[in-house]
Short mmCIF file of C-alpha atoms in Angstrom, two decimals:
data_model
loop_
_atom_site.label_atom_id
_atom_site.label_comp_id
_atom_site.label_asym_id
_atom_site.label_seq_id
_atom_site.Cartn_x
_atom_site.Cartn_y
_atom_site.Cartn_z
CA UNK A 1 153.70 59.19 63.24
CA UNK A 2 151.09 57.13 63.53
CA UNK A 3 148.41 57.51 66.36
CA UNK A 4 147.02 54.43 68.49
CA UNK A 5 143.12 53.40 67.85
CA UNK A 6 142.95 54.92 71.79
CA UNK A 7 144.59 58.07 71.35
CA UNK A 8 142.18 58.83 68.63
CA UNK A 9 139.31 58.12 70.59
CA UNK A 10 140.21 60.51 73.31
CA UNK A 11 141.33 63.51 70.74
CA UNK A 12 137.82 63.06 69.62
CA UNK A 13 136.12 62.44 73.09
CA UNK A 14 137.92 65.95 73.73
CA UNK A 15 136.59 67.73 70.53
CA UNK A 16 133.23 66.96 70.98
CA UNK A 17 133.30 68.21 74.46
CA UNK A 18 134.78 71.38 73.69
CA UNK A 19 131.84 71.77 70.42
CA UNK A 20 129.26 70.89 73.54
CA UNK A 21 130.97 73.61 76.00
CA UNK A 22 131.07 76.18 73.36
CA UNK A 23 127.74 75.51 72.44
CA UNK A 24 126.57 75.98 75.80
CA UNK A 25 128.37 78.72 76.21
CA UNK A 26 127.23 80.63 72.88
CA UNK A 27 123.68 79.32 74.11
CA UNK A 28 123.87 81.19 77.47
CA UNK A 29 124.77 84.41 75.75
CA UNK A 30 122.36 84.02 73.28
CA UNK A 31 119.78 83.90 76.06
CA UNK A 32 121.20 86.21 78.38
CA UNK A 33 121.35 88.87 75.34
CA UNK A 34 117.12 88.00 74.17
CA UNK A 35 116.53 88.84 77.86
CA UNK A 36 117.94 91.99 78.41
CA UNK A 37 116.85 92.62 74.86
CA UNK A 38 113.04 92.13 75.79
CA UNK A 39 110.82 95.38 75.70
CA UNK A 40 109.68 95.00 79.28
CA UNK A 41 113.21 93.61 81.05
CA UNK A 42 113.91 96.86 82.36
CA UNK A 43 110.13 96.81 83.56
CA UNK A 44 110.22 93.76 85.13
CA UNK A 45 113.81 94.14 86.79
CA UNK A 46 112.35 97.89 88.86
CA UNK A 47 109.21 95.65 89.58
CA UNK A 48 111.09 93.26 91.75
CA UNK A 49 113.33 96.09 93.29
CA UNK A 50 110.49 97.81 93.81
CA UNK A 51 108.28 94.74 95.59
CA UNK A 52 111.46 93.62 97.84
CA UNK A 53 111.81 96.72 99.37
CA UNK A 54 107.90 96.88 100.07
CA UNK A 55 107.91 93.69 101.31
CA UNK A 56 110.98 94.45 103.43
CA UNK A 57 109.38 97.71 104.47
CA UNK A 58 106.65 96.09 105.32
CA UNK A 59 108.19 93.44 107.59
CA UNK A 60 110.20 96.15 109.41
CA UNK A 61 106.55 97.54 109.76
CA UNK A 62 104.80 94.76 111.21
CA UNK A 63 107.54 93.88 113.50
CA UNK A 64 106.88 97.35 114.69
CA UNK A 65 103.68 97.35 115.18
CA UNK A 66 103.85 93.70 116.84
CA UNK A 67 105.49 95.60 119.74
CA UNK A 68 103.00 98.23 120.60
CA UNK A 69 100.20 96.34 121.60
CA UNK A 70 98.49 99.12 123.46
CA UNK A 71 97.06 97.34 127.22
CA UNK A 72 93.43 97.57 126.12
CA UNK A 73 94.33 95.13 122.67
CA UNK A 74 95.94 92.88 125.22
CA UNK A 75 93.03 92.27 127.72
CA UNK A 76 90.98 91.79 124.21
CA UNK A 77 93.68 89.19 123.25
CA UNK A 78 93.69 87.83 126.57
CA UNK A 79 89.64 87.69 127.51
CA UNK A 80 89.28 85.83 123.84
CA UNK A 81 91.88 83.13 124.82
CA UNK A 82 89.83 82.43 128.10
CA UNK A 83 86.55 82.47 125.75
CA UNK A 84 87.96 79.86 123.50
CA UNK A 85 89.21 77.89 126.65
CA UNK A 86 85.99 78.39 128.48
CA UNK A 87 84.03 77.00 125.18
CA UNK A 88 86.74 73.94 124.51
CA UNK A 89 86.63 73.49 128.59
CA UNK A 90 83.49 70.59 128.06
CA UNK A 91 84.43 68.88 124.74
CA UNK A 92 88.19 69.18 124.04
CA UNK A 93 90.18 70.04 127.70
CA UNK A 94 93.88 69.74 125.84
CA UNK A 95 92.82 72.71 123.44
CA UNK A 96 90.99 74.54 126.48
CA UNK A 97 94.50 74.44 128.33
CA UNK A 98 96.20 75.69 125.69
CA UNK A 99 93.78 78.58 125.26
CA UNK A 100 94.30 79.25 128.58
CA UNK A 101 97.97 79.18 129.13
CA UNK A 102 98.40 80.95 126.10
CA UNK A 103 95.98 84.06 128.44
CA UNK A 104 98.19 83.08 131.41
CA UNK A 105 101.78 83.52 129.53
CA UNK A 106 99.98 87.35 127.87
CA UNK A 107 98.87 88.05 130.86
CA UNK A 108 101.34 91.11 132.96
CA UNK A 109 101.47 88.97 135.83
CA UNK A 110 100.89 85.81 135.10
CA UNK A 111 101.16 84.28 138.85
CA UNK A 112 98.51 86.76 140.26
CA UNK A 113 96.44 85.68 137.18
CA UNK A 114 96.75 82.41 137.29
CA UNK A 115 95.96 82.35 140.95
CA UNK A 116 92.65 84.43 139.94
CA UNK A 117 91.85 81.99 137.42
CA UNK A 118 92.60 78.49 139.76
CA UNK A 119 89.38 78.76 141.42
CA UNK A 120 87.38 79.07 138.31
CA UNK A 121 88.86 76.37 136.35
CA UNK A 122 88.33 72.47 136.39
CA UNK A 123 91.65 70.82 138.18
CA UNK A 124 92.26 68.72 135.38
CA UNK A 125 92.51 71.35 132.82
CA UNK A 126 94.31 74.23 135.47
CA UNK A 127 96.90 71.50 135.74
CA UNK A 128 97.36 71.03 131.82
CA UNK A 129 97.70 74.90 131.32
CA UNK A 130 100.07 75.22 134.24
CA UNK A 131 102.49 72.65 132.66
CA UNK A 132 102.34 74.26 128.90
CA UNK A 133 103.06 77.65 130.58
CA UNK A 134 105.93 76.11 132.50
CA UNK A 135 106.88 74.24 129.72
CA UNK A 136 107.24 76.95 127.13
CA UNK A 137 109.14 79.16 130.01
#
């Protein structure tokens, strides 16, 4: 029986890819078995465990604590986003309306505030702040 010039090509095509497969394989093994092997694997495995669960600890904290912003933090979070508007009011009016929508959308009621706050306010800038609060609504 006598094989084709083709047919040989492929039969070897096939062994060498089956050498490179079990090569790769044997290599991943190899690896796998140095790394569990390593003095401080077991170390650095209860490291990780140990830092996801802070970290998710620490998000379930935070997301916590983002909801019991106490009414006296708030009118500090609000008066310094009237500051910064106040300040930006002269030189940069886009960033001052932000500022101050940002106090308007904190604020309990933000109608009655904004109503307190029309009066005090440049047109041009009440205007801007009243669209990025109704905007972001």
């Amino acid at each position: 029986m006598r094989l084709t010039l083709a047919a040989m090509r492929e039969i070897f095509t096939t062994q060498r890819l089956l050498i490179c497969g079990a090569a790769f394989i044997a290599y991943c093994i190899y690896f796998d078995y140095r790394r569990r092997n390593a003095p401080d694997y077991r170390e650095k495995v209860t490291e990780r465990r140990r830092a996801k669960q802070h970290a998710a600890t620490e998000q379930d904290n935070d997301e916590g604590d983002q909801q019991q912003v106490t009414m006296e933090q708030l009118q500090m979070i609000i008066a310094q986003e009237l500051r910064a508007g106040e300040q930006l009011a002269k030189t940069d009016p886009a960033s001052a309306a932000r500022h101050i929508a940002n106090a308007i959308r904190l604020h309990p009621d933000p109608n009655q505030f904004a109503a307190l706050l029309r009066p005090n306010l440049p047109d041009d800038i009440f205007t801007m702040a009243i669209q990025i609060v109704n905007s972001q609504q």
